């Protein structure tokens, strides 16, 4: 069997004495294997990216009507925020036990996610029939088990066993596109189903509150069938990691010889700690902070807009109107997220991070100014511009958190860093959703001010580690 790393050399050397040697740069593309540009099988890759997108839709489809659903069953807006955010807490608690049984593969977590999604949506829908408030919370908690797959999707798209170093940011950009689909289509579909469900034929089983959950349960049943039919896990011969780390970028001061020496430490915990330089640990801290901040802000806005829109005199939005507002903001960012696919191939991760945080911070500052100017300054267009820049900016910034660490750290650290990034996302989602649901109660200026403060801390970290964050493009 021909080794992938030697294939380019073989193209130059193999000759029977009669056939002319074709230089590798003139040979057909499929005859040249560049490990840095490697990708997984197409069907499996599409399934993993689609799974991430469906999880995003499942997370957001109930956002536009969850506040009204909770109030109908006797809850509060804060309880609605907990309902939105609780799945990520459950997912965080379930992730480490799941990782211990996954054997470094993806088939088992994928089936767990499909099963939990179906059951969770069914329980959420049955809460209306049972007239039991805490059943919607239970349903979302069961759904939380499915959201463990987000970590596996990130790990899959940066797994050095199947993805080349110059493909990782591009695949992360595809995940963010799925994130954008969930952000736009989820609230829109939820608001539309809310309106259709109460369109005159609503029952205790099918109505505006339960329709989004029933529809998503059906979608997950179909998707699970496709997983059984088409998904293929990592081939047996590739299930071990390389022992050599990825090429080091400028800013790292450790050499490969130093790394080899450090790993010989007799204490395993000290060996694990000293495998990374201080600069690399700084990059881990910086990326985890931004992973938390991006999802805190996005989650806060998504859970706050229905509450803020319903309670603010210039708007008085229904769940349908709030869903449309969220969806319109997400949909109009979509062309720019597609453009980010091209940008990721030609731009360093740290520049994408800087661009995203600058855009998002601009939206927060403008919104704070509108709140300070009073209700007369609050109108649909002005608030929409704020939401659009926040959604675009922090979705862009979230593209590079995992890909940066996968390029800076040795391959065997991919599982650890994907866990660290996912837990940071979880913390952001849970606290952001609760903070957004409580935004009107705590005061909207305080609500926005905390978000600006979190971005400020991240900006200081990234500027301090700017040289360290330099990575390979793509």
Coordinates of C-alpha atoms in Angstrom, one line a residue:
X1 CA 0.0 0.0 0.0
X2 CA 1.4 3.4 -1.0
X3 CA 1.9 5.8 1.8
X4 CA 0.1 9.2 1.3
X5 CA 3.1 11.2 2.2
X6 CA 5.2 9.6 -0.5
X7 CA 2.7 9.8 -3.3
X8 CA 4.1 13.1 -4.7
X9 CA 7.6 11.6 -4.8
X10 CA 6.5 8.5 -6.6
X11 CA 5.0 10.6 -9.4
X12 CA 8.5 11.8 -10.1
X13 CA 10.4 8.5 -9.7
X14 CA 8.4 5.6 -11.0
X15 CA 9.3 4.9 -14.7
X16 CA 9.5 1.8 -16.7
X17 CA 12.2 3.1 -19.1
X18 CA 9.7 3.8 -21.8
X19 CA 7.0 6.0 -20.3
X20 CA 8.0 9.7 -19.9
X21 CA 8.0 11.0 -16.3
X22 CA 5.2 13.6 -15.8
X23 CA 6.2 16.3 -13.3
X24 CA 3.8 16.4 -10.4
X25 CA 2.7 20.0 -11.1
X26 CA 1.5 18.8 -14.5
X27 CA -0.2 15.6 -13.4
X28 CA -3.9 15.3 -12.9
X29 CA -5.2 16.7 -9.6
X30 CA -6.5 13.3 -8.4
X31 CA -3.1 11.7 -8.9
X32 CA -1.5 14.1 -6.4
X33 CA -2.1 13.7 -2.7
X34 CA -1.4 16.7 -0.5
X35 CA -2.0 15.8 3.2
X36 CA -2.6 19.5 4.0
X37 CA -5.6 19.6 1.7
X38 CA -7.1 16.3 2.7
X39 CA -10.9 15.9 3.3
X40 CA -13.2 13.2 4.6
X41 CA -15.6 11.2 2.5
X42 CA -18.2 13.4 0.9
X43 CA -21.3 11.7 2.2
X44 CA -20.0 11.5 5.8
X45 CA -18.9 15.1 5.7
X46 CA -22.3 16.3 4.4
X47 CA -24.0 14.3 7.2
X48 CA -21.9 15.8 9.9
X49 CA -22.3 19.4 8.6
X50 CA -26.0 18.8 8.1
X51 CA -26.3 17.4 11.7
X52 CA -24.8 20.5 13.1
X53 CA -27.3 22.6 11.0
X54 CA -30.3 20.6 12.2
X55 CA -29.1 21.0 15.8
X56 CA -29.0 24.7 15.3
X57 CA -32.5 24.7 13.9
X58 CA -33.7 22.6 16.7
X59 CA -32.2 25.0 19.2
X60 CA -33.7 28.1 17.7
X61 CA -37.0 27.0 16.3
X62 CA -38.7 27.3 19.7
X63 CA -37.1 30.7 20.5
X64 CA -39.9 32.9 19.0
X65 CA -42.7 31.2 20.8
X66 CA -41.1 29.8 24.0
X67 CA -41.9 32.9 26.0
X68 CA -45.6 32.7 25.2
X69 CA -45.6 28.9 25.7
X70 CA -44.1 29.3 29.1
X71 CA -46.5 32.1 30.1
X72 CA -49.5 30.0 28.8
X73 CA -48.5 27.1 31.1
X74 CA -48.0 29.4 34.1
X75 CA -44.3 30.2 33.8
X76 CA -42.3 33.5 33.5
X77 CA -40.0 35.1 30.9
X78 CA -37.0 34.1 33.0
X79 CA -38.3 30.5 33.0
X80 CA -38.5 30.8 29.2
X81 CA -34.8 31.8 29.1
X82 CA -34.0 28.8 31.2
X83 CA -35.9 26.6 28.8
X84 CA -33.9 28.0 25.9
X85 CA -30.5 27.6 27.7
X86 CA -31.0 24.4 29.7
X87 CA -30.1 22.0 26.8
X88 CA -26.5 23.2 26.7
X89 CA -26.1 22.7 30.5
X90 CA -27.3 19.1 30.1
X91 CA -25.1 18.6 27.1
X92 CA -22.1 19.8 29.1
X93 CA -22.8 17.3 31.9
X94 CA -23.3 14.5 29.3
X95 CA -20.3 15.2 27.2
X96 CA -17.5 13.7 29.2
X97 CA -19.2 10.4 29.9
X98 CA -20.0 10.2 26.2
X99 CA -16.4 10.9 25.2
X100 CA -15.3 8.0 27.4
X101 CA -17.3 5.6 25.3
X102 CA -16.9 7.0 21.8
X103 CA -13.5 5.3 21.1
X104 CA -12.4 8.4 19.2
X105 CA -15.1 7.8 16.6
X106 CA -18.3 9.5 15.6
X107 CA -21.0 6.8 14.8
X108 CA -22.2 6.3 18.4
X109 CA -22.5 10.0 19.3
X110 CA -24.4 10.6 16.0
X111 CA -27.0 7.9 16.8
X112 CA -27.4 9.2 20.4
X113 CA -28.0 12.7 19.0
X114 CA -30.7 11.6 16.6
X115 CA -32.5 9.5 19.2
X116 CA -32.4 12.3 21.9
X117 CA -33.6 14.9 19.4
X118 CA -36.7 12.9 18.5
X119 CA -37.6 12.1 22.1
X120 CA -36.9 15.7 23.3
X121 CA -39.1 17.3 20.7
X122 CA -41.9 14.9 21.4
X123 CA -41.8 15.6 25.2
X124 CA -41.7 19.4 24.5
X125 CA -44.8 19.1 22.3
X126 CA -46.8 16.9 24.8
X127 CA -46.5 19.6 27.5
X128 CA -49.5 21.5 26.1
X129 CA -51.7 18.4 26.1
X130 CA -50.6 17.5 29.6
X131 CA -50.9 21.2 30.7
X132 CA -47.6 20.7 32.6
X133 CA -45.1 23.5 32.6
X134 CA -42.0 21.5 33.5
X135 CA -42.5 19.0 30.7
X136 CA -41.2 21.6 28.2
X137 CA -38.2 21.9 30.5
X138 CA -37.8 18.1 30.6
X139 CA -38.1 17.9 26.8
X140 CA -35.4 20.5 26.3
X141 CA -33.2 18.6 28.8
X142 CA -33.5 15.4 26.8
X143 CA -32.7 17.4 23.7
X144 CA -29.6 18.6 25.5
X145 CA -28.2 15.2 25.1
X146 CA -28.3 15.6 21.4
X147 CA -26.4 18.8 21.5
X148 CA -23.3 16.9 22.5
X149 CA -22.9 16.3 18.8
X150 CA -21.9 20.0 18.3
X151 CA -18.5 19.1 19.9
X152 CA -18.1 16.1 17.6
X153 CA -18.9 18.2 14.5
X154 CA -16.2 20.6 15.5
X155 CA -13.8 17.8 16.2
X156 CA -14.6 16.0 13.0
X157 CA -13.9 19.1 10.9
X158 CA -10.5 19.6 12.5
X159 CA -9.6 15.9 13.0
X160 CA -6.0 15.6 11.8
X161 CA -6.6 11.9 10.9
X162 CA -9.0 12.9 8.1
X163 CA -8.7 16.7 7.6
X164 CA -5.7 18.6 6.3
X165 CA -4.4 21.6 8.1
X166 CA -5.3 23.9 5.3
X167 CA -9.0 22.7 5.2
X168 CA -9.9 23.2 8.8
X169 CA -10.9 26.9 8.8
X170 CA -12.9 26.3 5.6
X171 CA -14.8 23.4 7.1
X172 CA -15.3 25.5 10.2
X173 CA -16.8 28.2 7.9
X174 CA -19.3 25.6 6.7
X175 CA -20.3 24.9 10.3
X176 CA -20.9 28.6 10.8
X177 CA -23.1 28.6 7.6
X178 CA -25.2 25.9 9.3
X179 CA -25.2 28.1 12.4
X180 CA -26.5 30.9 10.2
X181 CA -29.2 28.7 8.7
X182 CA -30.4 27.8 12.2
X183 CA -30.2 31.4 13.3
X184 CA -32.4 32.6 10.4
X185 CA -34.6 29.6 9.4
X186 CA -35.2 28.4 12.9
X187 CA -36.9 31.4 14.4
X188 CA -38.7 32.1 11.1
X189 CA -40.1 28.5 10.9
X190 CA -41.0 28.6 14.5
X191 CA -42.9 31.9 14.1
X192 CA -44.6 30.6 10.9
X193 CA -45.6 27.4 12.5
X194 CA -46.9 29.4 15.5
X195 CA -49.2 31.3 13.2
X196 CA -50.3 28.3 11.2
X197 CA -50.9 26.2 14.3
X198 CA -53.3 28.7 15.7
X199 CA -54.9 29.3 12.3
X200 CA -58.3 28.0 13.3
X201 CA -57.6 24.2 13.4
X202 CA -55.4 24.1 16.5
X203 CA -55.9 21.2 18.9
X204 CA -54.4 20.3 22.2
X205 CA -51.8 18.2 20.3
X206 CA -51.2 20.3 17.2
X207 CA -51.1 24.0 17.7
X208 CA -48.8 27.0 17.4
X209 CA -46.8 26.0 20.5
X210 CA -46.4 22.4 19.7
X211 CA -46.1 22.4 15.8
X212 CA -42.3 23.4 15.7
X213 CA -41.5 20.4 18.0
X214 CA -43.6 17.9 16.0
X215 CA -42.1 19.1 12.7
X216 CA -38.5 18.8 14.0
X217 CA -39.2 15.3 15.4
X218 CA -40.2 14.2 12.0
X219 CA -37.2 15.8 10.3
X220 CA -34.9 14.0 12.8
X221 CA -36.6 10.6 12.0
X222 CA -35.8 11.1 8.3
X223 CA -32.3 12.2 9.0
X224 CA -31.6 9.3 11.3
X225 CA -32.5 7.0 8.4
X226 CA -30.0 8.7 6.2
X227 CA -27.3 8.3 8.9
X228 CA -27.9 4.6 9.0
X229 CA -27.7 4.3 5.2
X230 CA -24.8 6.6 4.3
X231 CA -22.5 7.5 7.2
X232 CA -19.1 5.8 7.3
X233 CA -16.7 6.4 10.2
X234 CA -13.0 6.8 10.1
X235 CA -11.3 3.8 8.4
X236 CA -9.7 1.3 10.7
X237 CA -6.2 2.0 9.5
X238 CA -6.4 5.7 10.2
X239 CA -7.8 5.6 13.8
X240 CA -4.5 6.5 15.4
X241 CA -2.9 9.9 15.5
X242 CA 0.4 10.9 14.1
X243 CA 3.1 11.3 16.7
X244 CA 4.5 14.5 15.2
X245 CA 2.7 17.8 15.7
X246 CA 1.5 20.1 13.0
X247 CA 4.1 22.6 11.6
X248 CA 4.7 25.4 14.0
X249 CA 3.8 28.9 13.0
X250 CA 5.7 32.1 13.7
X251 CA 5.5 33.1 17.4
X252 CA 6.0 29.6 18.8
X253 CA 9.4 29.3 20.5
X254 CA 9.5 25.6 21.2
X255 CA 11.3 23.2 18.8
X256 CA 10.3 19.7 17.9
X257 CA 13.3 18.4 19.9
X258 CA 12.2 20.4 22.9
X259 CA 8.7 18.9 22.6
X260 CA 10.0 15.4 22.4
X261 CA 12.2 16.0 25.5
X262 CA 9.3 17.4 27.5
X263 CA 7.0 14.5 26.8
X264 CA 9.5 12.2 28.6
X265 CA 8.6 13.7 31.9
X266 CA 8.0 10.9 34.5
X267 CA 4.8 12.5 35.9
X268 CA 2.0 12.1 33.3
X269 CA 0.1 15.2 34.5
X270 CA 3.2 17.3 34.3
X271 CA 4.0 15.8 30.9
X272 CA 0.5 16.8 29.7
X273 CA 0.9 20.3 31.0
X274 CA 4.4 21.0 29.6
X275 CA 3.7 19.6 26.2
X276 CA 2.5 23.2 25.3
X277 CA 4.4 26.4 25.5
X278 CA 3.1 29.5 27.4
X279 CA 2.2 31.0 24.1
X280 CA 0.1 28.0 23.2
X281 CA -1.7 28.0 26.6
X282 CA -2.3 31.7 26.0
X283 CA -3.9 30.8 22.6
X284 CA -6.1 28.2 24.3
X285 CA -7.3 30.8 26.9
X286 CA -8.0 33.4 24.2
X287 CA -9.9 31.1 21.9
X288 CA -12.0 29.7 24.8
X289 CA -12.8 33.2 25.9
X290 CA -14.0 34.2 22.4
X291 CA -15.9 30.9 22.1
X292 CA -17.8 31.7 25.3
X293 CA -18.3 35.4 24.4
X294 CA -19.6 34.8 20.9
X295 CA -22.3 32.3 22.0
X296 CA -23.1 34.4 25.1
X297 CA -23.9 37.4 23.0
X298 CA -25.8 35.5 20.2
X299 CA -27.8 33.5 22.8
X300 CA -28.6 36.6 24.7
X301 CA -30.0 38.5 21.7
X302 CA -31.9 35.5 20.5
X303 CA -33.7 35.0 23.8
X304 CA -34.0 38.7 24.5
X305 CA -35.6 40.0 21.2
X306 CA -39.0 38.2 21.7
X307 CA -39.2 39.6 25.3
X308 CA -37.8 43.1 24.5
X309 CA -40.0 43.3 21.3
X310 CA -43.2 42.3 23.2
X311 CA -42.6 44.7 26.1
X312 CA -41.4 47.8 24.3
X313 CA -44.2 50.3 23.3
X314 CA -42.9 51.1 19.7
X315 CA -43.0 47.4 18.8
X316 CA -45.4 45.1 20.8
X317 CA -44.2 42.1 18.7
X318 CA -46.1 38.8 18.6
X319 CA -44.0 35.6 18.6
X320 CA -44.5 35.5 14.8
X321 CA -43.1 39.1 14.4
X322 CA -40.2 38.4 16.7
X323 CA -39.4 35.2 14.8
X324 CA -39.5 37.1 11.5
X325 CA -37.2 39.8 12.9
X326 CA -34.6 37.2 14.1
X327 CA -34.9 35.3 10.8
X328 CA -34.5 38.4 8.7
X329 CA -31.3 39.4 10.5
X330 CA -29.9 35.9 10.1
X331 CA -30.9 35.6 6.4
X332 CA -29.3 38.9 5.4
X333 CA -26.0 37.8 7.0
X334 CA -26.0 34.6 4.9
X335 CA -24.3 36.0 1.7
X336 CA -21.5 37.3 3.9
X337 CA -21.1 33.9 5.6
X338 CA -20.8 32.3 2.1
X339 CA -18.2 35.0 1.3
X340 CA -16.4 33.9 4.5
X341 CA -15.8 30.5 2.8
X342 CA -13.6 32.2 0.3
X343 CA -12.1 34.5 2.9
X344 CA -11.1 31.6 5.1
X345 CA -8.9 30.1 2.3
X346 CA -6.8 33.3 1.9
X347 CA -6.9 35.0 5.3
X348 CA -5.3 34.2 8.6
X349 CA -7.6 33.2 11.4
X350 CA -6.6 36.1 13.7
X351 CA -7.7 38.6 11.0
X352 CA -11.2 36.9 10.7
X353 CA -11.4 37.1 14.5
X354 CA -10.6 40.8 14.5
X355 CA -13.0 41.6 11.7
X356 CA -15.9 39.7 13.4
X357 CA -15.4 41.2 16.9
X358 CA -15.1 44.7 15.4
X359 CA -18.4 44.3 13.5
X360 CA -20.2 42.8 16.5
X361 CA -18.9 45.4 18.9
X362 CA -20.1 48.2 16.6
X363 CA -23.6 46.8 16.8
X364 CA -23.6 46.6 20.6
X365 CA -22.3 50.2 20.9
X366 CA -25.0 51.5 18.5
X367 CA -27.7 49.7 20.4
X368 CA -26.5 51.1 23.7
X369 CA -26.7 54.6 22.1
X370 CA -30.3 53.9 21.0
X371 CA -31.3 52.8 24.5
X372 CA -29.7 56.0 25.9
X373 CA -31.6 58.2 23.4
X374 CA -35.0 56.9 24.6
X375 CA -38.0 55.2 23.0
X376 CA -38.2 57.8 20.2
X377 CA -34.9 56.5 18.8
X378 CA -36.1 52.9 18.8
X379 CA -37.5 51.9 15.5
X380 CA -37.5 48.7 13.4
X381 CA -34.7 49.8 11.1
X382 CA -32.3 51.0 13.8
X383 CA -32.7 47.9 16.0
X384 CA -32.4 45.7 12.9
X385 CA -29.0 47.2 12.0
X386 CA -27.8 46.5 15.5
X387 CA -29.0 42.9 15.3
X388 CA -27.5 42.3 11.9
X389 CA -24.1 43.5 12.8
X390 CA -24.1 41.5 16.0
X391 CA -25.3 38.3 14.2
X392 CA -22.8 38.7 11.4
X393 CA -19.8 39.8 13.5
X394 CA -20.0 37.2 16.2
X395 CA -20.8 34.4 13.8
X396 CA -17.7 35.3 11.8
X397 CA -15.6 35.4 15.0
X398 CA -16.8 32.0 16.1
X399 CA -15.5 30.5 12.9
X400 CA -11.8 30.4 14.0
X401 CA -11.9 29.4 17.6
X402 CA -11.5 25.6 17.0
X403 CA -9.5 25.9 13.7
X404 CA -6.9 28.1 15.3
X405 CA -6.2 25.7 18.1
X406 CA -6.1 22.7 15.8
X407 CA -3.3 24.4 13.9
X408 CA -1.4 25.7 16.9
X409 CA -1.4 22.5 19.0
X410 CA -0.2 18.9 18.3
X411 CA -2.7 16.6 16.6
X412 CA -3.4 14.5 19.7
X413 CA -4.6 17.6 21.5
X414 CA -7.6 17.9 19.0
X415 CA -9.9 16.0 21.3
X416 CA -9.0 18.1 24.4
X417 CA -9.3 21.4 22.6
X418 CA -12.6 20.5 21.0
X419 CA -13.9 19.7 24.5
X420 CA -12.5 23.0 25.8
X421 CA -14.1 25.0 23.0
X422 CA -17.4 23.2 23.3
X423 CA -17.6 23.8 27.0
X424 CA -16.9 27.4 26.4
X425 CA -19.7 27.5 23.9
X426 CA -22.0 25.8 26.4
X427 CA -21.2 28.3 29.1
X428 CA -21.9 31.1 26.7
X429 CA -25.2 29.6 25.5
X430 CA -26.6 28.9 28.9
X431 CA -25.7 32.1 30.6
X432 CA -26.5 34.1 27.5
X433 CA -30.0 32.7 27.1
X434 CA -30.8 33.3 30.8
X435 CA -29.2 36.8 30.6
X436 CA -31.3 37.6 27.5
X437 CA -34.5 36.4 29.0
X438 CA -33.8 38.6 32.1
X439 CA -32.6 41.6 30.0
X440 CA -35.8 43.7 30.4
X441 CA -35.9 42.9 34.2
X442 CA -32.3 43.9 34.9
X443 CA -32.4 46.9 32.6
X444 CA -31.4 46.9 28.9
X445 CA -28.4 49.2 29.4
X446 CA -27.0 46.7 31.9
X447 CA -27.8 43.9 29.5
X448 CA -25.8 45.4 26.7
X449 CA -23.0 46.8 28.9
X450 CA -22.1 43.3 30.2
X451 CA -21.7 42.1 26.6
X452 CA -19.4 45.0 25.7
X453 CA -17.3 44.3 28.8
X454 CA -16.8 40.6 27.7
X455 CA -15.7 41.7 24.2
X456 CA -13.3 44.2 25.8
X457 CA -11.6 41.4 27.8
X458 CA -11.3 39.3 24.7
X459 CA -9.8 42.2 22.7
X460 CA -7.1 42.7 25.4
X461 CA -6.3 39.0 25.2
X462 CA -6.1 38.9 21.4
X463 CA -3.9 42.0 21.2
X464 CA -1.6 40.6 23.8
X465 CA -1.2 37.3 21.9
X466 CA -1.4 38.7 18.4
X467 CA 1.9 37.2 17.2
X468 CA 1.1 33.9 18.8
X469 CA -2.3 33.6 17.0
X470 CA -0.6 33.6 13.6
X471 CA -1.5 30.3 11.8
X472 CA -1.6 28.6 8.4
X473 CA -4.3 29.9 6.1
X474 CA -7.2 27.7 4.9

